[in-house]
Short mmCIF file of C-alpha atoms (C1' of nucleotides) in Angstrom, two decimals:
data_model
loop_
_atom_site.label_atom_id
_atom_site.label_comp_id
_atom_site.label_asym_id
_atom_site.label_seq_id
_atom_site.Cartn_x
_atom_site.Cartn_y
_atom_site.Cartn_z
CA MET Z 1 127.99 73.21 79.29
CA PRO Z 2 127.00 76.78 80.03
CA ARG Z 3 124.62 77.96 77.35
CA ILE Z 4 123.08 81.38 77.54
CA GLY Z 5 119.40 81.83 78.24
CA MET Z 6 119.44 79.30 81.05
CA GLU Z 7 117.76 81.53 83.61
CA PRO Z 8 114.10 80.72 82.88
CA LEU Z 9 114.91 77.03 82.58
CA ARG Z 10 116.81 76.97 85.86
CA ARG Z 11 114.18 78.97 87.68
CA LYS Z 12 111.50 76.54 86.59
CA ALA Z 13 113.65 73.52 87.40
CA LEU Z 14 114.36 74.87 90.87
CA VAL Z 15 110.74 75.73 91.59
CA ASP Z 16 109.61 72.29 90.45
CA ALA Z 17 112.35 70.65 92.48
CA THR Z 18 111.29 72.63 95.53
CA LEU Z 19 107.73 71.45 95.19
CA ARG Z 20 108.83 67.86 94.73
CA THR Z 21 111.23 67.97 97.65
CA ILE Z 22 108.70 69.54 99.99
CA GLY Z 23 106.07 67.07 98.83
CA GLN Z 24 108.29 64.07 99.44
CA GLN Z 25 109.55 65.31 102.77
CA GLY Z 26 106.13 66.62 103.76
CA SER Z 27 107.56 69.70 105.37
CA LEU Z 28 109.23 72.99 104.64
CA ASP Z 29 112.31 71.79 106.49
CA VAL Z 30 114.19 71.11 103.32
CA THR Z 31 117.67 72.40 102.68
CA MET Z 32 118.81 74.36 99.69
CA SER Z 33 121.23 71.50 99.04
CA GLU Z 34 118.42 68.97 98.76
CA ILE Z 35 116.46 71.20 96.43
CA ALA Z 36 119.49 71.95 94.31
CA ARG Z 37 120.41 68.28 94.12
CA GLU Z 38 116.87 67.45 93.03
CA ALA Z 39 117.16 70.11 90.34
CA GLY Z 40 120.60 68.88 89.30
CA VAL Z 41 122.49 72.08 90.09
CA SER Z 42 124.65 73.40 92.88
CA PRO Z 43 123.20 75.08 95.98
CA ALA Z 44 125.05 78.24 95.03
CA LEU Z 45 123.09 78.49 91.81
CA ALA Z 46 119.80 78.39 93.64
CA HIS Z 47 120.96 81.36 95.67
CA HIS Z 48 122.19 83.05 92.55
CA TYR Z 49 118.76 82.98 90.94
CA PHE Z 50 116.49 83.41 93.93
CA GLY Z 51 118.53 85.38 96.42
CA SER Z 52 117.24 83.51 99.42
CA LYS Z 53 115.44 80.36 100.44
CA GLN Z 54 112.37 82.35 101.40
CA GLN Z 55 112.08 83.81 97.92
CA LEU Z 56 112.39 80.38 96.39
CA LEU Z 57 109.58 79.18 98.63
CA VAL Z 58 107.40 82.10 97.65
CA ALA Z 59 108.05 81.45 93.97
CA THR Z 60 107.03 77.84 94.56
CA ILE Z 61 103.73 78.83 96.14
CA ARG Z 62 103.05 81.18 93.27
CA SER Z 63 103.58 78.28 90.91
CA LEU Z 64 101.12 76.12 92.87
CA LEU Z 65 98.56 78.93 92.72
CA ALA Z 66 99.18 79.43 89.03
CA ARG Z 67 98.62 75.75 88.33
CA LEU Z 68 95.39 75.81 90.28
CA ARG Z 69 94.25 78.88 88.40
CA THR Z 70 95.06 77.34 85.04
CA ASP Z 71 93.14 74.20 85.93
CA ALA Z 72 90.19 76.26 87.13
CA VAL Z 73 90.06 78.43 84.04
CA ALA Z 74 90.21 75.37 81.82
CA ALA Z 75 87.48 73.63 83.78
CA LEU Z 76 85.17 76.64 83.71
CA GLU Z 77 85.34 77.52 80.04
CA ASN Z 78 82.35 76.38 78.04
CA VAL Z 79 80.46 75.66 81.24
CA GLU Z 80 77.40 77.85 81.30
CA THR Z 81 74.83 77.04 83.96
CA PRO Z 82 75.59 78.09 87.55
CA ARG Z 83 75.03 74.60 88.88
CA GLU Z 84 77.43 73.11 86.37
CA ARG Z 85 80.01 75.74 87.19
CA LEU Z 86 79.80 74.76 90.86
CA SER Z 87 80.41 71.15 89.92
CA ALA Z 88 83.38 72.17 87.83
CA ILE Z 89 84.90 74.11 90.73
CA ILE Z 90 84.51 71.12 93.02
CA ARG Z 91 85.91 68.76 90.43
CA VAL Z 92 89.02 70.87 89.94
CA SER Z 93 89.75 70.92 93.67
CA PHE Z 94 89.92 67.15 93.79
CA GLN Z 95 91.46 66.64 90.38
CA ALA Z 96 94.25 64.06 90.38
CA ASP Z 97 97.26 66.37 90.32
CA GLN Z 98 95.83 68.66 92.99
CA PHE Z 99 94.92 65.76 95.22
CA ALA Z 100 98.23 63.93 94.93
CA PRO Z 101 99.82 63.27 98.33
CA GLU Z 102 102.85 65.44 97.57
CA THR Z 103 100.68 68.36 96.53
CA VAL Z 104 98.50 68.04 99.59
CA ALA Z 105 101.56 67.85 101.83
CA ALA Z 106 102.97 70.96 100.19
CA TRP Z 107 99.76 72.92 100.66
CA LEU Z 108 99.66 71.92 104.29
CA ALA Z 109 103.25 72.98 104.84
CA PHE Z 110 102.51 76.34 103.28
CA TYR Z 111 99.56 76.86 105.60
CA VAL Z 112 101.95 76.52 108.49
CA GLU Z 113 104.42 78.90 106.91
CA ALA Z 114 101.59 81.41 106.57
CA GLN Z 115 101.64 81.70 110.36
CA ARG Z 116 105.11 83.19 110.14
CA SER Z 117 105.39 84.91 106.81
CA GLU Z 118 103.04 87.70 105.92
CA GLU Z 119 103.83 87.21 102.25
CA VAL Z 120 102.92 83.53 102.26
CA ARG Z 121 99.79 84.32 104.21
CA ARG Z 122 98.80 86.88 101.59
CA LEU Z 123 99.23 84.35 98.82
CA LEU Z 124 97.11 81.74 100.55
CA ILE Z 125 94.42 84.30 101.21
CA ILE Z 126 94.34 84.94 97.49
CA TYR Z 127 93.56 81.28 96.96
CA ALA Z 128 90.85 81.32 99.62
CA ARG Z 129 89.28 84.42 98.14
CA ARG Z 130 89.34 83.08 94.63
CA LEU Z 131 87.62 79.88 95.67
CA ARG Z 132 85.09 81.88 97.63
CA SER Z 133 84.26 84.30 94.88
CA ASN Z 134 84.05 81.57 92.26
CA LEU Z 135 81.53 79.79 94.45
CA LEU Z 136 79.64 82.97 95.26
CA ASP Z 137 79.28 84.03 91.63
CA SER Z 138 77.40 80.87 90.79
CA LEU Z 139 75.52 80.51 94.05
CA GLU Z 140 74.06 84.00 93.87
CA ARG Z 141 72.36 83.01 90.65
CA LEU Z 142 70.68 80.16 92.47
CA CYS Z 143 69.66 81.57 95.82
CA PRO Z 144 69.51 84.76 97.91
CA PRO Z 145 72.83 86.42 98.80
CA ASP Z 146 72.71 85.50 102.48
CA ASP Z 147 72.25 81.85 101.70
CA ALA Z 148 74.86 82.02 98.94
CA ALA Z 149 77.43 83.30 101.42
CA ARG Z 150 76.58 80.63 103.93
CA ILE Z 151 76.69 77.81 101.39
CA ALA Z 152 79.95 79.06 99.89
CA GLU Z 153 81.50 79.01 103.34
CA GLY Z 154 80.29 75.48 103.90
CA VAL Z 155 81.50 74.16 100.57
CA ALA Z 156 84.89 75.81 100.98
CA ALA Z 157 85.25 74.37 104.48
CA MET Z 158 84.33 70.92 103.26
CA ILE Z 159 86.85 71.05 100.43
CA ASP Z 160 89.64 72.19 102.74
CA GLY Z 161 88.61 69.65 105.34
CA LEU Z 162 88.70 66.76 102.90
CA TYR Z 163 92.11 68.01 101.87
CA ILE Z 164 93.61 68.04 105.32
CA ARG Z 165 92.13 64.65 106.14
CA GLN Z 166 93.75 63.36 102.99
CA SER Z 167 97.11 64.44 104.38
CA LEU Z 168 96.84 62.02 107.29
CA ARG Z 169 96.24 59.08 104.99
CA SER Z 170 94.25 57.15 107.56
CA ALA Z 171 91.12 55.79 105.97
CA PRO Z 172 91.84 58.00 102.96
CA ILE Z 173 88.82 59.16 101.06
CA GLY Z 174 89.29 58.92 97.34
CA SER Z 175 88.97 61.75 94.90
CA THR Z 176 85.58 60.63 93.58
CA ALA Z 177 84.18 60.05 97.07
CA SER Z 178 85.31 63.55 98.05
CA VAL Z 179 83.55 65.02 95.03
CA THR Z 180 80.41 63.07 95.87
CA LEU Z 181 80.40 64.23 99.47
CA THR Z 182 80.77 67.86 98.48
CA GLU Z 183 78.17 67.60 95.72
CA ASP Z 184 75.68 66.05 98.11
CA TYR Z 185 76.17 68.90 100.51
CA LEU Z 186 75.55 71.35 97.71
CA ASP Z 187 72.46 69.50 96.48
CA LEU Z 188 70.96 69.45 99.92
CA GLN Z 189 71.64 73.11 100.54
CA LEU Z 190 70.25 74.14 97.19
CA ARG Z 191 67.17 71.94 97.25
CA PRO Z 192 64.93 74.48 99.03
CA PHE Z 193 65.63 76.91 96.20
CA LEU Z 194 64.93 74.54 93.34
CA ARG Z 195 61.89 75.23 91.23
CA GLN Z 196 59.31 72.77 92.49
CA ASP Z 197 58.25 71.64 88.99
CA GLU Z 198 61.59 69.94 88.42
CA PRO Z 199 61.61 66.19 88.80
CA GLY Z 200 63.39 64.33 91.54
CA THR Z 201 63.35 67.28 93.87
CA LEU Z 202 61.88 65.37 96.75
CA ALA Z 203 63.77 62.12 96.41
CA PRO Z 204 64.65 61.04 99.95
CA ASN Z 205 68.41 60.97 99.49
CA PRO Z 206 70.79 61.99 96.75
CA SER Z 207 73.83 60.26 98.11
CA HIS Z 208 74.16 57.31 95.81
CA ARG Z 209 73.67 58.85 92.45
CA ARG Z 210 77.35 58.96 91.65
CA GLY Z 211 79.79 56.10 91.86
CA GLU Z 212 81.93 55.79 94.96
CA MET O 1 116.16 76.35 144.96
CA PRO O 2 116.15 72.65 144.24
CA ARG O 3 113.27 71.01 146.07
CA ILE O 4 112.60 67.31 145.65
CA GLY O 5 109.55 66.05 143.81
CA MET O 6 109.96 68.61 141.07
CA GLU O 7 109.74 66.15 138.18
CA PRO O 8 105.97 66.19 137.56
CA LEU O 9 105.83 69.95 138.00
CA ARG O 10 108.67 70.53 135.55
CA ARG O 11 107.28 68.11 133.01
CA LYS O 12 103.94 69.87 133.01
CA ALA O 13 105.54 73.31 132.89
CA LEU O 14 107.67 72.27 129.92
CA VAL O 15 104.80 70.69 128.01
CA ASP O 16 102.64 73.75 128.56
CA ALA O 17 105.48 76.01 127.56
CA THR O 18 106.00 73.98 124.40
CA LEU O 19 102.37 74.36 123.43
CA ARG O 20 102.44 78.07 124.13
CA THR O 21 105.66 78.60 122.19
CA ILE O 22 104.47 76.61 119.20
CA GLY O 23 101.15 78.41 119.29
CA GLN O 24 102.75 81.85 119.36
CA GLN O 25 105.33 81.04 116.74
CA GLY O 26 102.82 79.09 114.66
CA SER O 27 105.33 76.43 113.77
CA LEU O 28 107.31 73.54 115.16
CA ASP O 29 110.49 75.44 114.42
CA VAL O 30 110.95 76.38 118.02
CA THR O 31 114.20 75.87 119.88
CA MET O 32 114.64 74.07 123.14
CA SER O 33 116.01 77.35 124.47
CA GLU O 34 112.81 79.21 123.69
CA ILE O 35 110.71 76.52 125.28
CA ALA O 36 112.91 76.36 128.34
CA ARG O 37 112.90 80.15 128.70
CA GLU O 38 109.11 80.14 128.46
CA ALA O 39 109.03 77.51 131.20
CA GLY O 40 111.55 79.41 133.29
CA VAL O 41 114.23 76.73 133.33
CA SER O 42 117.46 76.01 131.49
CA PRO O 43 117.53 74.17 128.17
CA ALA O 44 119.57 71.44 129.81
CA LEU O 45 116.75 70.66 132.17
CA ALA O 46 114.34 70.10 129.31
CA HIS O 47 116.72 67.51 127.93
CA HIS O 48 117.14 66.02 131.35
CA TYR O 49 113.44 65.28 131.70
CA PHE O 50 112.48 64.51 128.12
CA GLY O 51 115.65 63.13 126.57
CA SER O 52 115.12 64.78 123.23
CA LYS O 53 113.18 67.51 121.53
CA GLN O 54 111.11 64.95 119.63
CA GLN O 55 109.94 63.32 122.85
CA LEU O 56 108.97 66.68 124.27
CA LEU O 57 106.91 67.33 121.15
CA VAL O 58 105.21 63.98 121.42
CA ALA O 59 104.39 64.61 125.06
CA THR O 60 102.91 67.93 124.03
CA ILE O 61 100.63 66.34 121.45
CA ARG O 62 99.53 63.79 124.00
CA SER O 63 98.58 66.64 126.28
CA LEU O 64 96.55 68.30 123.50
CA LEU O 65 94.76 65.03 122.87
CA ALA O 66 94.15 64.53 126.56
CA ARG O 67 92.63 67.97 126.89
CA LEU O 68 90.36 67.29 123.96
CA ARG O 69 89.32 64.00 125.43
CA THR O 70 88.59 65.54 128.81
CA ASP O 71 86.47 68.23 127.19
CA ALA O 72 84.62 65.63 125.14
CA VAL O 73 83.91 63.37 128.08
CA ALA O 74 82.64 66.31 130.09
CA ALA O 75 80.43 67.49 127.25
CA LEU O 76 78.94 64.06 126.66
CA GLU O 77 78.04 63.07 130.18
CA ASN O 78 74.37 63.50 131.00
CA VAL O 79 73.57 63.88 127.32
CA GLU O 80 71.27 61.10 126.28
CA THR O 81 69.64 61.43 122.88
CA PRO O 82 71.78 60.73 119.82
CA ARG O 83 70.99 64.06 118.23
CA GLU O 84 72.00 65.93 121.35
CA ARG O 85 75.20 63.95 121.56
CA LEU O 86 76.05 65.00 118.03
CA SER O 87 75.51 68.62 118.97
CA ALA O 88 77.74 68.19 122.00
CA ILE O 89 80.54 66.74 119.86
CA ILE O 90 80.33 69.66 117.47
CA ARG O 91 80.22 72.16 120.29
CA VAL O 92 83.34 70.74 121.89
CA SER O 93 85.28 70.99 118.65
CA PHE O 94 84.70 74.70 118.44
CA GLN O 95 84.81 75.41 122.14
CA ALA O 96 86.81 78.53 122.99
CA ASP O 97 90.04 76.92 124.19
CA GLN O 98 90.13 74.48 121.27
CA PHE O 99 89.44 77.22 118.76
CA ALA O 100 91.98 79.72 120.10
CA PRO O 101 94.48 80.81 117.44
CA GLU O 102 97.45 79.30 119.29
CA THR O 103 95.72 75.95 119.64
CA VAL O 104 94.71 75.92 115.99
CA ALA O 105 98.25 76.82 114.96
CA ALA O 106 99.63 74.03 117.11
CA TRP O 107 97.27 71.43 115.64
CA LEU O 108 98.21 72.54 112.17
CA ALA O 109 101.91 72.29 112.92
CA PHE O 110 101.41 68.78 114.26
CA TYR O 111 99.61 67.75 111.10
CA VAL O 112 102.72 68.69 109.18
CA GLU O 113 104.96 66.85 111.61
CA ALA O 114 102.79 63.77 111.04
CA GLN O 115 104.18 63.65 107.52
CA ARG O 116 107.60 62.94 108.97
CA SER O 117 107.09 61.19 112.25
CA GLU O 118 105.24 57.94 112.37
CA GLU O 119 104.60 58.42 116.08
CA VAL O 120 102.98 61.81 115.62
CA ARG O 121 100.96 60.46 112.74
CA ARG O 122 99.68 57.63 114.93
CA LEU O 123 98.59 60.09 117.60
CA LEU O 124 96.69 62.25 115.15
CA ILE O 125 95.01 59.21 113.69
CA ILE O 126 93.79 58.42 117.17
CA TYR O 127 92.11 61.81 117.28
CA ALA O 128 90.57 61.30 113.83
CA ARG O 129 89.28 57.87 114.81
CA ARG O 130 87.85 59.07 118.07
CA LEU O 131 85.95 61.87 116.39
CA ARG O 132 84.73 59.45 113.74
CA SER O 133 83.54 56.80 116.13
CA ASN O 134 81.87 59.31 118.42
CA LEU O 135 79.94 60.60 115.45
CA LEU O 136 79.16 57.14 114.15
CA ASP O 137 77.82 55.88 117.46
CA SER O 138 75.15 58.52 117.50
CA LEU O 139 74.48 58.61 113.78
CA GLU O 140 73.82 54.89 113.57
CA ARG O 141 70.96 55.37 115.97
CA LEU O 142 69.42 57.86 113.59
CA CYS O 143 69.93 56.38 110.15
CA PRO O 144 71.18 53.32 108.25
CA PRO O 145 74.89 52.44 108.62
CA ASP O 146 75.84 53.47 105.07
CA ASP O 147 74.37 56.89 105.53
CA ALA O 148 75.84 57.16 109.01
CA ALA O 149 79.32 56.56 107.62
CA ARG O 150 78.83 59.10 104.86
CA ILE O 151 77.45 61.75 107.18
CA ALA O 152 80.17 61.17 109.76
CA GLU O 153 82.77 61.70 107.06
CA GLY O 154 81.09 64.91 105.98
CA VAL O 155 80.77 66.33 109.47
CA ALA O 156 84.38 65.46 110.30
CA ALA O 157 85.59 67.07 107.09
CA MET O 158 83.60 70.19 107.80
CA ILE O 159 84.95 70.48 111.32
CA ASP O 160 88.54 70.07 110.17
CA GLY O 161 87.96 72.43 107.26
CA LEU O 162 86.58 75.18 109.47
CA TYR O 163 89.60 74.65 111.67
CA ILE O 164 92.17 75.05 108.96
CA ARG O 165 90.40 78.06 107.52
CA GLN O 166 90.52 79.58 110.97
CA SER O 167 94.30 79.31 110.86
CA LEU O 168 94.52 81.74 107.94
CA ARG O 169 92.54 84.40 109.81
CA SER O 170 91.19 85.94 106.65
CA ALA O 171 87.49 86.53 107.01
CA PRO O 172 87.60 84.40 110.15
CA ILE O 173 84.42 82.54 110.94
CA GLY O 174 83.55 82.74 114.56
CA SER O 175 83.02 79.82 116.88
CA THR O 176 79.23 80.15 116.89
CA ALA O 177 79.03 80.54 113.11
CA SER O 178 81.14 77.40 112.74
CA VAL O 179 78.83 75.47 115.01
CA THR O 180 75.82 76.75 113.07
CA LEU O 181 77.28 75.75 109.74
CA THR O 182 78.04 72.25 110.94
CA GLU O 183 74.68 71.84 112.62
CA ASP O 184 72.88 72.91 109.47
CA TYR O 185 74.76 70.32 107.50
CA LEU O 186 73.78 67.70 110.01
CA ASP O 187 70.13 68.77 110.03
CA LEU O 188 69.92 68.64 106.27
CA GLN O 189 71.55 65.25 106.08
CA LEU O 190 69.35 63.81 108.77
CA ARG O 191 66.09 65.31 107.57
CA PRO O 192 65.21 62.40 105.26
CA PHE O 193 65.41 60.08 108.23
CA LEU O 194 63.31 62.13 110.60
CA ARG O 195 59.97 60.69 111.58
CA GLN O 196 57.46 62.55 109.46
CA ASP O 197 55.08 63.28 112.35
CA GLU O 198 57.56 65.65 113.94
CA PRO O 199 56.88 69.34 113.45
CA GLY O 200 59.04 71.66 111.40
CA THR O 201 60.42 68.89 109.28
CA LEU O 202 59.65 70.52 105.99
CA ALA O 203 60.51 74.11 106.84
CA PRO O 204 62.25 75.54 103.78
CA ASN O 205 65.51 76.41 105.48
CA PRO O 206 67.02 75.80 108.88
CA SER O 207 69.89 78.21 108.57
CA HIS O 208 68.77 81.07 110.74
CA ARG O 209 67.59 79.28 113.81
CA ARG O 210 70.71 80.00 115.80
CA GLY O 211 72.36 83.35 116.25
CA GLU O 212 75.29 84.19 113.98
"C1'" DT M 1 126.57 60.06 152.22
"C1'" DG M 2 123.82 59.35 148.38
"C1'" DT M 3 120.11 61.14 145.62
"C1'" DT M 4 117.64 64.56 143.02
"C1'" DA M 5 117.58 69.06 140.81
"C1'" DT M 6 119.79 72.33 138.15
"C1'" DT M 7 122.86 74.83 135.27
"C1'" DG M 8 126.95 76.88 132.49
"C1'" DA M 9 129.94 75.68 129.29
"C1'" DT M 10 131.00 73.08 125.46
"C1'" DT M 11 130.73 70.15 121.38
"C1'" DG M 12 129.55 68.64 116.91
"C1'" DA M 13 126.63 69.01 113.22
"C1'" DT M 14 123.90 71.43 110.04
"C1'" DC M 15 122.79 75.17 106.96
"C1'" DA M 16 121.92 79.55 104.65
"C1'" DG M 17 124.35 82.62 102.40
"C1'" DT M 18 128.86 84.64 100.25
"C1'" DC M 19 132.70 84.96 97.21
"C1'" DA M 20 136.28 84.45 94.18
"C1'" DA M 21 137.36 81.81 90.40
"C1'" DT M 22 136.35 79.09 86.13
"C1'" DC M 23 134.17 78.05 81.90
"C1'" DA M 24 131.80 78.76 77.64
"C1'" DA M 25 129.58 81.39 74.41
"C1'" DA M 26 128.71 85.86 71.75
"C1'" DG M 27 130.21 89.78 69.86
"C1'" DA M 28 133.87 93.12 68.50
"C1'" DT M 29 138.13 94.28 66.25
"C1'" DA M 30 141.54 94.03 62.92
"C1'" DT Y 1 140.10 84.11 60.08
"C1'" DA Y 2 142.42 84.78 64.46
"C1'" DT Y 3 142.34 87.20 68.76
"C1'" DC Y 4 140.44 90.01 72.43
"C1'" DT Y 5 136.60 91.40 75.46
"C1'" DT Y 6 132.55 91.02 77.74
"C1'" DT Y 7 128.93 88.68 79.90
"C1'" DG Y 8 126.14 84.96 81.71
"C1'" DA Y 9 126.41 80.39 83.97
"C1'" DT Y 10 128.26 77.68 87.39
"C1'" DT Y 11 130.67 75.86 91.17
"C1'" DG Y 12 133.85 74.64 95.33
"C1'" DA Y 13 135.25 76.30 99.31
"C1'" DC Y 14 134.37 79.00 103.07
"C1'" DT Y 15 131.95 81.65 106.99
"C1'" DG Y 16 129.03 82.70 110.62
"C1'" DA Y 17 125.22 81.50 113.03
"C1'" DT Y 18 122.19 78.37 115.14
"C1'" DC Y 19 120.91 74.50 117.81
"C1'" DA Y 20 120.32 69.84 119.85
"C1'" DA Y 21 122.61 67.31 122.88
"C1'" DT Y 22 126.24 66.26 126.47
"C1'" DC Y 23 128.70 66.65 130.68
"C1'" DA Y 24 130.95 67.96 134.60
"C1'" DA Y 25 130.08 70.67 138.48
"C1'" DT Y 26 127.17 72.65 142.16
"C1'" DA Y 27 123.50 72.97 145.41
"C1'" DA Y 28 119.78 71.31 148.20
"C1'" DC Y 29 117.63 67.79 150.28
"C1'" DA Y 30 117.12 62.91 152.87
#
DNA sequence: TGTTATTGATTGATCAGTCAATCAAAGATA
DNA sequence: TATCTTTGATTGACTGATCAATCAATAACA
């Protein structure tokens, strides 16, 4: 069986298995044995490649972040206007693979781990900052900096809030409904800054423009 | 040492110690020994009164919920108008003791545990439902039911989102800023339903009315 | 005496991490 | 081509530590 050049394959398999195991179990309390079994290798091999469980976890978070970044970059290319870029950012956050129960559970578990591990905390802060600065870039083209900062904070909070509520799975809000809710918030916040000659600006309520 | 009638005292001491330990550690990975030490008793006594670690955790969540309920009831009594009740609900959510880092960390940890334990999940759903129905009661007096449901969802998401972002402690938003952000959202959403003869209805932006 | 409170000591299970050994392939040598 | 050497891949078996849970024993009360 042993072919050479297995390292990258095994590393990827183990990271993916970690994510899957954590997602299924909904917690970081997963054993190296479970992960290794899921990846189809022995626990000893996982230690061989990653040194420790903590390092495997960190590698897994990095992979989550990388996936999110890839999705975001893809969603933002060829999108020019600030308002459309904002919509793209929101759409990515609630995109199917990011909003899947296992992914949400994994994110949640990592937030808890961030309370203990400085390294995990740093990684999650990177995510928060990236979201924030993506939002700010576009918002500052649409309104004054103070308002941009405030609105970015609100949108980010709403995205994270819809995420965590998803994790409970009581009265789950769908992906499209989440997008709608966030878009409505954005529309309302931006309305005072719209040029008044645009149509529809004073419609009483924007909430039902998109399908639920 | 042994006096009779210790049971209620010990139970409370252990539940409080559990909350404190989880809050400090930022995770449910706390040992019975740590909890017992924090409460000033032996680990065996914790088992004696609660039977198992899981039951002690559940009792701790119940106590969190009870505290929240007490705060909410207190905040809502003598508050009559729907709009003021909404403000009271928001204020309670970000009240100092609820927004303290240890409390936030504990809530977060319990959200993760809800992925594994049906009982914990049920308890957290109770919280989510209570928040939702409190919001709905007032909102339905201010706007049509469809909009009330949508706005309640948005406010709840924003509250939970500000909470979870607090747990990361990067660029932490203060309690007052969180209240402001949520209130602004509410104001904007409700504006279309305000009676037009009220003053200030069309002011361009409500964001700086309260101190940051 | 019987009941409640309390603990130290112990058990049994679980797990992360280690290690020595095995296996297969890729050169290297002749 | 046949044989030796090296190196990467892989595992089973083991260790040491940790921890929830149990229990028998003790101490204070009624």
